């Protein structure tokens, strides 16, 4: 299969480049800057990402351009453009002031294939501290803004292009067009990557890989593990056994609801209620990372005990997706928080690993789920942390605190599902492009708030109490914080601007109906600097 290689120099938007390429029905692989696959004949183009470094920093990431320049088309973005210029004889210097935010291409060479279909004055997004003051010989400028003369340039002898702006971000209005020009027209992508082709090829690969072997898969109730289970079920049927462990910190009634969903899908599922063990081992623990490690350890112990009963199993299936693997292999080597589904198998299990979704981004997983005919409410479920509500309760974990948070969270999430909004224009286009079912009428669509949001949930501030008044009596109970974010890949996220009337209704219902809560707050922090989850 044809592929584009994206060499990652540490930019926060590298994954976004990957998603944009995939949206062009073209397979791509994100690799560390120094891991270019030289002997892979399927590579049709290379994109060099941005970076937090200056090309002049001693620790800056560097790559040998001769591995691909002159052989296949190359596109440098931001740091990638500066690295190309600096390496091939141009000049990169510190800008007088950081060039950040919206700009317009006042000069564009519309005859250059990279800018086919562009409009003069097209808006782009800058984000760099250095600037290219001279381009290499045999290169020519093909785009300039008011403040950046060398905003885009191209080689006159080799298939090399470079832009100092970010075509992958939403604020570069014709960024998708630029990437399409590069990936499809310049690199020659046949655009054969799709949900349907993925299902067909993956089912065939799984049948060949697994044969008549038995596979065990741990289900979480989320979209990733569910889609992985249905995909495996289509390939090997009764040879798949799924295990769903209830650690006691799921959403309200989630264990029963998910088990019912899996029966409808025809999956062979074993449900295990291990909540007593988890609560006992978490007693008195307040450190977030320690909570995660205890839950991860206990999950493996419970899962392993159940899996050993299936004596002829040879494989362990997981719903690991591409962003899990990329973030866990971050080239900076810095871990923000541990991941529950990446990191290998317990040695004593003696099972081989099977990850049918390991190349997919989250939105691609959902498209595959729809291709497989799964119910929409399973496909559109928001991401939920592996440790569950344990990392949405500040402080130690008790069954009573979990009960309080489950009740508050249930009111909040049901409210998001019930509240409908009408969208038109660009907002409607985004929803329809994401594959969310909606009927267009008079140029408008109606969807729930839930479907507009990447992730939402309630957080119990159990280490805090606040004074309140109920029925002329003083209360001294816990606040609940509500969190809702919009995102495309969870690497960055913005807080969702929920309607005031919705917030008022939900706040009132939580305070009136949930014993132990007398105050509701709303988290308006973006990622970065905050993370989506509080712990």
Coordinates of C-alpha atoms in Angstrom, one line a residue:
X1 CA 0.0 0.0 0.0
X2 CA 1.2 3.5 -0.8
X3 CA 2.2 5.6 2.2
X4 CA 3.4 9.1 3.2
X5 CA 6.1 9.2 5.9
X6 CA 5.8 12.0 8.4
X7 CA 9.0 12.5 10.2
X8 CA 8.3 13.8 13.7
X9 CA 10.6 16.5 15.1
X10 CA 8.5 16.9 18.3
X11 CA 5.7 19.2 17.2
X12 CA 2.4 19.2 19.1
X13 CA 0.6 19.2 15.7
X14 CA 2.4 16.2 14.1
X15 CA -0.6 13.9 14.7
X16 CA -2.8 16.5 13.1
X17 CA -0.7 16.3 9.9
X18 CA -1.3 12.6 10.0
X19 CA -5.0 12.9 10.4
X20 CA -5.2 15.4 7.5
X21 CA -3.3 13.0 5.2
X22 CA -5.6 10.1 6.2
X23 CA -8.6 12.3 5.5
X24 CA -7.3 12.4 1.9
X25 CA -7.8 8.6 1.8
X26 CA -4.0 8.1 1.9
X27 CA -2.2 5.9 4.4
X28 CA 0.6 7.6 6.4
X29 CA 3.0 6.6 9.1
X30 CA 4.4 9.0 11.8
X31 CA 8.0 8.1 12.6
X32 CA 10.7 9.6 14.8
X33 CA 12.8 12.1 12.8
X34 CA 15.8 9.7 12.7
X35 CA 13.9 6.5 11.6
X36 CA 13.2 7.0 7.9
X37 CA 12.6 3.6 6.3
X38 CA 15.1 3.7 3.5
X39 CA 14.2 0.3 2.0
X40 CA 10.4 0.7 1.8
X41 CA 9.3 1.0 -1.8
X42 CA 5.7 1.9 -0.8
X43 CA 6.8 5.4 0.4
X44 CA 5.6 8.0 -2.1
X45 CA 6.4 11.2 -0.1
X46 CA 7.9 12.6 3.0
X47 CA 6.6 15.4 5.3
X48 CA 9.0 17.0 7.9
X49 CA 7.0 18.3 10.9
X50 CA 7.5 21.3 13.1
X51 CA 9.5 21.2 16.3
X52 CA 9.8 23.0 19.7
X53 CA 13.5 23.6 18.9
X54 CA 15.4 26.2 16.8
X55 CA 17.6 24.7 14.1
X56 CA 20.5 26.4 15.9
X57 CA 19.9 24.7 19.3
X58 CA 22.6 22.2 20.2
X59 CA 19.9 19.6 21.0
X60 CA 17.9 20.2 17.9
X61 CA 16.8 17.1 16.0
X62 CA 18.6 16.6 12.6
X63 CA 18.1 14.2 9.8
X64 CA 20.1 13.2 6.7
X65 CA 18.1 14.8 3.9
X66 CA 20.0 12.7 1.3
X67 CA 18.0 9.7 2.3
X68 CA 15.0 11.0 0.4
X69 CA 15.7 14.5 -1.2
X70 CA 15.9 13.9 -4.9
X71 CA 14.3 10.5 -4.7
X72 CA 10.7 11.3 -3.6
X73 CA 8.7 14.5 -3.0
X74 CA 9.4 16.3 0.2
X75 CA 7.4 18.9 2.1
X76 CA 8.9 20.8 5.1
X77 CA 6.5 22.4 7.6
X78 CA 7.7 25.2 9.9
X79 CA 10.8 23.7 11.6
X80 CA 10.9 21.3 8.6
X81 CA 11.1 24.2 6.2
X82 CA 13.8 25.9 8.3
X83 CA 15.8 22.7 8.6
X84 CA 15.7 22.3 4.8
X85 CA 16.8 25.9 4.2
X86 CA 19.6 25.8 6.9
X87 CA 20.9 22.4 5.7
X88 CA 20.9 23.2 2.0
X89 CA 22.7 26.6 2.2
X90 CA 20.0 29.1 3.2
X91 CA 19.9 31.2 6.3
X92 CA 17.7 31.0 9.4
X93 CA 17.9 33.7 12.0
X94 CA 16.0 34.8 15.1
X95 CA 13.0 36.8 14.3
X96 CA 12.7 40.3 15.7
X97 CA 9.5 39.2 17.3
X98 CA 7.8 35.8 17.5
X99 CA 5.7 35.2 14.3
X100 CA 2.5 33.7 15.8
X101 CA -1.1 33.7 14.7
X102 CA -3.0 34.5 11.5
X103 CA -1.4 36.0 8.4
X104 CA -2.3 36.2 4.7
X105 CA -0.4 35.1 1.7
X106 CA -0.3 38.4 -0.1
X107 CA 1.9 36.9 -2.9
X108 CA 1.3 33.4 -4.2
X109 CA 2.7 31.6 -7.2
X110 CA -0.5 30.0 -8.4
X111 CA 1.3 28.2 -11.2
X112 CA 3.2 26.2 -8.6
X113 CA 1.5 22.8 -8.1
X114 CA 1.6 23.2 -4.3
X115 CA -0.8 26.2 -4.5
X116 CA -3.2 24.9 -7.2
X117 CA -6.7 26.1 -6.4
X118 CA -5.5 28.8 -3.9
X119 CA -7.1 32.2 -3.5
X120 CA -4.9 35.3 -3.3
X121 CA -4.7 36.6 0.3
X122 CA -5.4 33.1 1.6
X123 CA -5.2 33.0 5.4
X124 CA -2.5 30.9 7.1
X125 CA -1.3 30.2 10.6
X126 CA 2.3 31.1 11.8
X127 CA 4.0 29.8 14.9
X128 CA 7.8 30.2 15.0
X129 CA 10.5 32.2 16.7
X130 CA 13.1 31.9 13.9
X131 CA 12.6 33.0 10.4
X132 CA 14.2 32.1 7.0
X133 CA 16.1 35.2 5.8
X134 CA 17.7 33.5 2.8
X135 CA 16.6 30.4 0.8
X136 CA 19.1 28.0 -0.7
X137 CA 20.4 28.3 -4.3
X138 CA 18.2 26.6 -6.9
X139 CA 15.1 27.4 -4.8
X140 CA 12.5 30.1 -5.5
X141 CA 10.0 31.9 -3.3
X142 CA 6.4 30.8 -4.1
X143 CA 4.5 32.5 -1.2
X144 CA 4.9 35.6 1.0
X145 CA 3.0 37.4 3.8
X146 CA 3.3 41.0 4.8
X147 CA 6.0 40.1 7.4
X148 CA 7.5 36.9 6.1
X149 CA 9.0 37.1 2.6
X150 CA 10.0 33.4 2.5
X151 CA 6.7 32.0 3.7
X152 CA 6.8 29.3 1.1
X153 CA 9.5 28.2 -1.3
X154 CA 10.3 25.3 -3.7
X155 CA 13.3 23.8 -5.4
X156 CA 13.7 24.4 -9.2
X157 CA 15.6 21.2 -9.7
X158 CA 14.2 18.6 -7.2
X159 CA 10.7 17.8 -5.8
X160 CA 11.1 19.8 -2.6
X161 CA 8.7 22.3 -1.1
X162 CA 8.7 24.1 2.2
X163 CA 6.3 26.4 4.1
X164 CA 6.9 28.3 7.3
X165 CA 3.2 28.2 8.2
X166 CA 1.1 25.2 9.4
X167 CA -1.3 23.8 6.7
X168 CA -2.5 21.1 9.1
X169 CA -4.3 23.5 11.5
X170 CA -7.8 24.8 11.1
X171 CA -6.8 28.4 11.0
X172 CA -4.9 27.9 7.7
X173 CA -8.1 28.0 5.7
X174 CA -6.8 26.2 2.5
X175 CA -4.4 24.0 4.4
X176 CA -6.3 20.8 3.3
X177 CA -6.1 22.0 -0.3
X178 CA -2.3 22.4 0.1
X179 CA -1.9 18.9 1.6
X180 CA -4.1 17.4 -1.1
X181 CA -1.9 19.1 -3.8
X182 CA 1.2 17.6 -2.3
X183 CA -0.2 14.1 -1.4
X184 CA -2.4 13.5 -4.4
X185 CA -1.1 15.6 -7.2
X186 CA 2.6 15.7 -6.5
X187 CA 3.2 12.4 -4.7
X188 CA 0.6 10.5 -6.8
X189 CA -1.5 9.0 -4.1
X190 CA -4.2 6.7 -5.5
X191 CA -6.4 7.5 -2.4
X192 CA -7.1 3.8 -1.6
X193 CA -7.2 4.1 2.2
X194 CA -10.8 4.0 3.5
X195 CA -12.8 2.4 6.3
X196 CA -14.2 -0.2 3.8
X197 CA -10.8 -1.2 2.5
X198 CA -9.4 -1.3 6.1
X199 CA -12.1 -3.7 7.2
X200 CA -11.6 -6.0 4.2
X201 CA -7.8 -6.1 4.4
X202 CA -7.7 -6.3 8.2
X203 CA -10.2 -9.2 8.4
X204 CA -8.2 -11.1 5.8
X205 CA -4.9 -10.4 7.6
X206 CA -6.4 -11.5 11.0
X207 CA -7.7 -14.7 9.4
X208 CA -4.2 -15.4 8.0
X209 CA -2.4 -14.4 11.2
X210 CA -4.7 -16.2 13.8
X211 CA -5.9 -19.2 11.9
X212 CA -7.9 -21.4 14.3
X213 CA -6.1 -19.9 17.4
X214 CA -8.1 -18.6 20.3
X215 CA -7.9 -14.9 21.2
X216 CA -8.7 -13.2 24.5
X217 CA -9.7 -9.5 24.5
X218 CA -10.1 -7.2 27.4
X219 CA -13.2 -5.0 26.9
X220 CA -13.5 -1.5 28.5
X221 CA -16.9 -0.5 27.1
X222 CA -15.2 2.2 25.0
X223 CA -15.3 2.6 21.2
X224 CA -11.7 1.3 20.7
X225 CA -12.0 -2.1 22.4
X226 CA -15.6 -2.5 21.1
X227 CA -14.6 -2.0 17.5
X228 CA -11.6 -4.2 17.9
X229 CA -13.8 -6.9 19.3
X230 CA -16.3 -6.7 16.4
X231 CA -13.5 -6.8 13.9
X232 CA -11.9 -9.8 15.5
X233 CA -15.4 -11.5 15.8
X234 CA -15.9 -11.0 12.1
X235 CA -12.5 -12.7 11.4
X236 CA -12.5 -15.6 13.9
X237 CA -16.0 -15.8 15.4
X238 CA -16.3 -18.2 18.3
X239 CA -12.6 -18.3 18.8
X240 CA -12.7 -14.9 20.4
X241 CA -13.5 -14.6 24.1
X242 CA -13.9 -11.1 25.6
X243 CA -13.5 -10.3 29.3
X244 CA -15.1 -7.2 30.8
X245 CA -13.8 -6.3 34.3
X246 CA -15.9 -4.0 36.5
X247 CA -13.5 -2.3 38.9
X248 CA -16.4 -0.4 40.5
X249 CA -15.5 3.0 39.1
X250 CA -17.4 2.8 35.8
X251 CA -20.2 5.2 34.9
X252 CA -23.6 4.7 36.5
X253 CA -25.2 1.4 35.4
X254 CA -22.5 1.1 32.8
X255 CA -21.5 -2.6 33.5
X256 CA -25.1 -3.8 32.9
X257 CA -25.7 -1.6 29.9
X258 CA -22.4 -2.5 28.2
X259 CA -22.9 -6.2 28.7
X260 CA -26.4 -5.9 27.1
X261 CA -24.8 -4.1 24.1
X262 CA -22.2 -6.8 23.6
X263 CA -24.9 -9.5 23.6
X264 CA -26.7 -7.6 20.8
X265 CA -23.4 -7.6 18.8
X266 CA -23.1 -11.4 19.2
X267 CA -19.9 -11.3 21.2
X268 CA -18.9 -14.0 23.6
X269 CA -18.3 -11.9 26.8
X270 CA -17.4 -12.9 30.3
X271 CA -18.3 -10.2 32.9
X272 CA -16.3 -10.0 36.1
X273 CA -17.3 -7.9 39.1
X274 CA -14.1 -7.2 41.0
X275 CA -15.1 -3.9 42.6
X276 CA -14.4 -5.1 46.2
X277 CA -10.8 -5.9 45.4
X278 CA -10.2 -2.5 43.7
X279 CA -11.8 -0.5 46.5
X280 CA -9.8 -2.4 49.1
X281 CA -6.5 -1.8 47.4
X282 CA -7.2 1.8 46.7
X283 CA -8.2 2.6 50.4
X284 CA -6.4 5.7 51.6
X285 CA -4.5 6.3 48.3
X286 CA -4.6 9.9 47.2
X287 CA -1.7 10.2 44.7
X288 CA -3.1 10.2 41.1
X289 CA -0.2 8.2 39.6
X290 CA -0.4 5.7 42.4
X291 CA -4.1 5.2 41.8
X292 CA -3.4 4.5 38.1
X293 CA -0.7 2.0 38.9
X294 CA -2.8 0.2 41.5
X295 CA -5.8 0.0 39.1
X296 CA -3.5 -1.2 36.3
X297 CA -1.9 -3.8 38.5
X298 CA -5.2 -5.1 39.8
X299 CA -6.8 -5.2 36.4
X300 CA -3.9 -7.4 35.1
X301 CA -4.3 -9.7 38.1
X302 CA -8.1 -10.0 37.7
X303 CA -7.9 -10.3 33.9
X304 CA -5.0 -12.8 34.1
X305 CA -6.9 -15.0 36.6
X306 CA -9.9 -15.2 34.3
X307 CA -7.8 -15.6 31.2
X308 CA -6.0 -18.6 32.7
X309 CA -9.3 -20.5 32.6
X310 CA -9.1 -20.4 28.8
X311 CA -6.2 -22.8 28.6
X312 CA -5.9 -22.9 24.8
X313 CA -5.6 -19.2 24.2
X314 CA -2.6 -18.0 22.2
X315 CA -3.3 -14.3 21.6
X316 CA -4.3 -11.3 23.6
X317 CA -6.3 -8.7 21.7
X318 CA -6.2 -5.0 22.5
X319 CA -7.9 -1.9 21.3
X320 CA -4.7 0.1 21.1
X321 CA -4.9 2.9 18.5
X322 CA -2.3 4.9 16.7
X323 CA -2.2 7.9 19.0
X324 CA -1.6 5.7 22.0
X325 CA 1.5 4.3 20.4
X326 CA 2.7 7.7 19.2
X327 CA 2.3 9.5 22.5
X328 CA 3.9 6.6 24.4
X329 CA 6.9 6.7 22.1
X330 CA 7.2 10.5 22.3
X331 CA 10.7 11.5 21.0
X332 CA 11.2 13.9 23.9
X333 CA 11.1 11.0 26.3
X334 CA 8.9 12.8 28.7
X335 CA 5.9 11.0 30.2
X336 CA 3.0 13.2 31.3
X337 CA 0.9 10.4 32.7
X338 CA 1.0 6.6 32.2
X339 CA -1.2 4.9 29.6
X340 CA -3.3 1.9 30.6
X341 CA -3.2 0.1 27.3
X342 CA 0.3 0.4 26.1
X343 CA 3.5 -1.1 27.5
X344 CA 3.5 -4.9 26.8
X345 CA 2.1 -8.0 28.3
X346 CA 2.7 -9.6 31.7
X347 CA 5.4 -12.3 31.1
X348 CA 3.4 -14.9 32.9
X349 CA 0.5 -14.7 30.4
X350 CA 2.7 -16.2 27.6
X351 CA 0.4 -14.7 24.9
X352 CA 1.1 -13.0 21.7
X353 CA -0.3 -9.5 21.1
X354 CA -2.9 -8.7 18.5
X355 CA -3.8 -5.1 17.9
X356 CA -6.1 -4.8 14.9
X357 CA -6.6 -1.0 15.3
X358 CA -3.0 0.0 15.9
X359 CA -2.8 2.1 12.8
X360 CA -6.0 4.1 13.2
X361 CA -6.8 7.5 14.7
X362 CA -9.9 7.8 16.8
X363 CA -12.1 9.3 14.1
X364 CA -11.0 6.4 11.8
X365 CA -12.0 3.9 14.5
X366 CA -15.5 5.4 14.5
X367 CA -15.7 5.2 10.7
X368 CA -14.7 1.5 10.8
X369 CA -17.3 0.9 13.5
X370 CA -20.0 2.3 11.2
X371 CA -18.7 0.2 8.4
X372 CA -19.1 -2.8 10.6
X373 CA -22.7 -1.8 11.3
X374 CA -22.3 -1.1 15.1
X375 CA -24.9 0.9 17.0
X376 CA -24.4 4.6 16.8
X377 CA -24.4 5.1 20.6
X378 CA -21.4 2.8 21.0
X379 CA -19.5 4.5 18.2
X380 CA -20.0 8.1 19.4
X381 CA -19.2 7.3 23.1
X382 CA -16.8 9.8 24.6
X383 CA -13.4 8.6 25.6
X384 CA -13.3 7.4 29.2
X385 CA -10.1 6.9 31.2
X386 CA -9.1 3.3 31.9
X387 CA -9.0 4.0 35.7
X388 CA -12.5 5.3 35.4
X389 CA -13.9 7.7 38.0
X390 CA -10.9 7.0 40.3
X391 CA -9.0 9.8 38.4
X392 CA -12.1 12.1 38.5
X393 CA -12.2 12.0 42.3
X394 CA -9.7 14.2 44.0
X395 CA -8.3 12.4 47.1
X396 CA -9.0 8.9 48.3
X397 CA -11.5 6.6 46.8
X398 CA -14.6 5.2 48.6
X399 CA -17.8 3.6 47.3
X400 CA -19.8 6.6 48.7
X401 CA -17.7 9.1 46.7
X402 CA -18.1 7.0 43.6
X403 CA -21.8 6.9 44.1
X404 CA -21.9 10.7 44.4
X405 CA -19.9 11.2 41.2
X406 CA -21.8 8.5 39.3
X407 CA -25.1 10.3 40.1
X408 CA -23.8 13.7 39.1
X409 CA -22.1 12.5 36.0
X410 CA -25.2 10.6 34.9
X411 CA -27.3 13.8 35.1
X412 CA -24.7 15.8 33.2
X413 CA -24.2 13.3 30.4
X414 CA -27.9 12.6 29.9
X415 CA -28.4 16.3 29.8
X416 CA -25.8 16.6 27.0
X417 CA -27.5 13.9 25.0
X418 CA -31.0 15.4 25.4
X419 CA -30.1 19.0 24.6
X420 CA -30.4 19.6 20.8
X421 CA -28.8 22.5 18.9
X422 CA -29.2 23.6 15.3
X423 CA -26.1 24.1 13.2
X424 CA -25.4 25.5 9.8
X425 CA -22.4 26.5 7.6
X426 CA -18.9 25.4 8.7
X427 CA -20.1 24.0 12.0
X428 CA -22.6 21.8 10.3
X429 CA -20.0 20.7 7.8
X430 CA -17.6 19.6 10.6
X431 CA -20.3 17.4 12.2
X432 CA -21.3 15.8 8.9
X433 CA -17.6 15.2 8.0
X434 CA -17.1 13.4 11.3
X435 CA -19.8 10.9 10.2
X436 CA -22.3 11.8 12.8
X437 CA -25.8 11.0 11.5
X438 CA -27.9 14.2 11.0
X439 CA -30.6 15.3 8.6
X440 CA -30.1 18.6 6.7
X441 CA -33.2 20.7 6.5
X442 CA -33.2 24.3 5.1
X443 CA -29.4 24.4 5.4
X444 CA -29.5 23.3 9.0
X445 CA -28.9 20.2 11.0
X446 CA -29.9 19.3 14.5
X447 CA -27.6 17.4 16.8
X448 CA -27.1 16.9 20.5
X449 CA -24.6 18.7 22.6
X450 CA -23.0 15.4 23.3
X451 CA -22.2 14.8 19.7
X452 CA -20.5 18.1 19.4
X453 CA -18.1 17.4 22.2
X454 CA -15.0 15.3 22.3
X455 CA -15.2 14.4 25.9
X456 CA -17.3 15.4 29.0
X457 CA -17.6 14.3 32.6
X458 CA -17.9 15.4 36.2
X459 CA -15.1 15.7 38.7
X460 CA -15.7 15.3 42.4
X461 CA -13.6 17.7 44.5
X462 CA -13.8 15.4 47.5
X463 CA -10.8 17.1 49.2
X464 CA -12.8 20.4 49.3
X465 CA -16.0 21.3 51.1
X466 CA -18.1 24.4 50.6
X467 CA -20.9 26.1 52.6
X468 CA -24.4 26.1 51.2
X469 CA -28.0 26.6 52.2
X470 CA -30.8 24.1 51.5
X471 CA -34.2 24.5 53.1
X472 CA -33.0 27.2 55.4
X473 CA -30.4 24.9 56.7
X474 CA -26.6 25.2 56.4
X475 CA -24.8 22.5 54.4
X476 CA -21.1 21.8 54.2
X477 CA -20.7 19.4 51.3
X478 CA -18.6 18.8 48.2
X479 CA -18.3 20.8 45.0
X480 CA -18.6 19.1 41.6
X481 CA -16.7 20.5 38.6
X482 CA -18.0 19.8 35.1
X483 CA -15.6 19.4 32.2
X484 CA -16.4 19.4 28.4
X485 CA -13.8 19.9 25.7
X486 CA -13.7 20.0 21.9
X487 CA -10.8 18.4 20.1
X488 CA -9.8 16.3 17.1
X489 CA -7.2 14.0 18.6
X490 CA -6.9 14.8 22.3
X491 CA -3.4 16.2 21.9
X492 CA -4.8 19.7 22.2
X493 CA -8.3 20.6 23.4
X494 CA -10.4 23.7 24.0
X495 CA -13.2 24.0 26.6
X496 CA -16.6 23.7 25.1
X497 CA -18.8 26.9 25.2
X498 CA -22.0 25.3 26.5
X499 CA -25.3 27.2 26.5
X500 CA -26.1 29.1 29.8
X501 CA -29.6 27.7 30.0
X502 CA -28.2 24.1 29.7
X503 CA -25.6 24.8 32.4
X504 CA -28.3 26.3 34.7
X505 CA -30.6 23.3 34.3
X506 CA -27.8 20.7 34.9
X507 CA -26.4 22.6 37.9
X508 CA -29.8 22.9 39.5
X509 CA -30.6 19.2 38.9
X510 CA -27.3 18.0 40.3
X511 CA -27.5 20.1 43.5
X512 CA -31.2 19.1 44.1
X513 CA -30.9 15.4 43.4
X514 CA -27.3 14.3 44.3
X515 CA -26.8 13.9 48.1
X516 CA -23.4 15.2 49.1
X517 CA -23.1 18.0 46.5
X518 CA -24.0 21.7 47.1
X519 CA -22.0 23.5 44.5
X520 CA -21.4 23.1 40.7
X521 CA -18.5 24.7 38.8
X522 CA -17.4 24.6 35.2
X523 CA -13.8 24.1 34.1
X524 CA -12.8 26.6 31.4
X525 CA -9.1 25.4 31.0
X526 CA -7.7 24.3 27.6
X527 CA -5.1 21.7 26.9
X528 CA -2.3 22.8 27.1
X529 CA -1.6 24.0 29.7
X530 CA -4.2 21.8 31.5
X531 CA -4.9 18.1 30.7
X532 CA -8.4 16.9 29.8
X533 CA -8.6 14.8 33.0
X534 CA -7.9 16.4 36.3
X535 CA -5.6 13.5 37.5

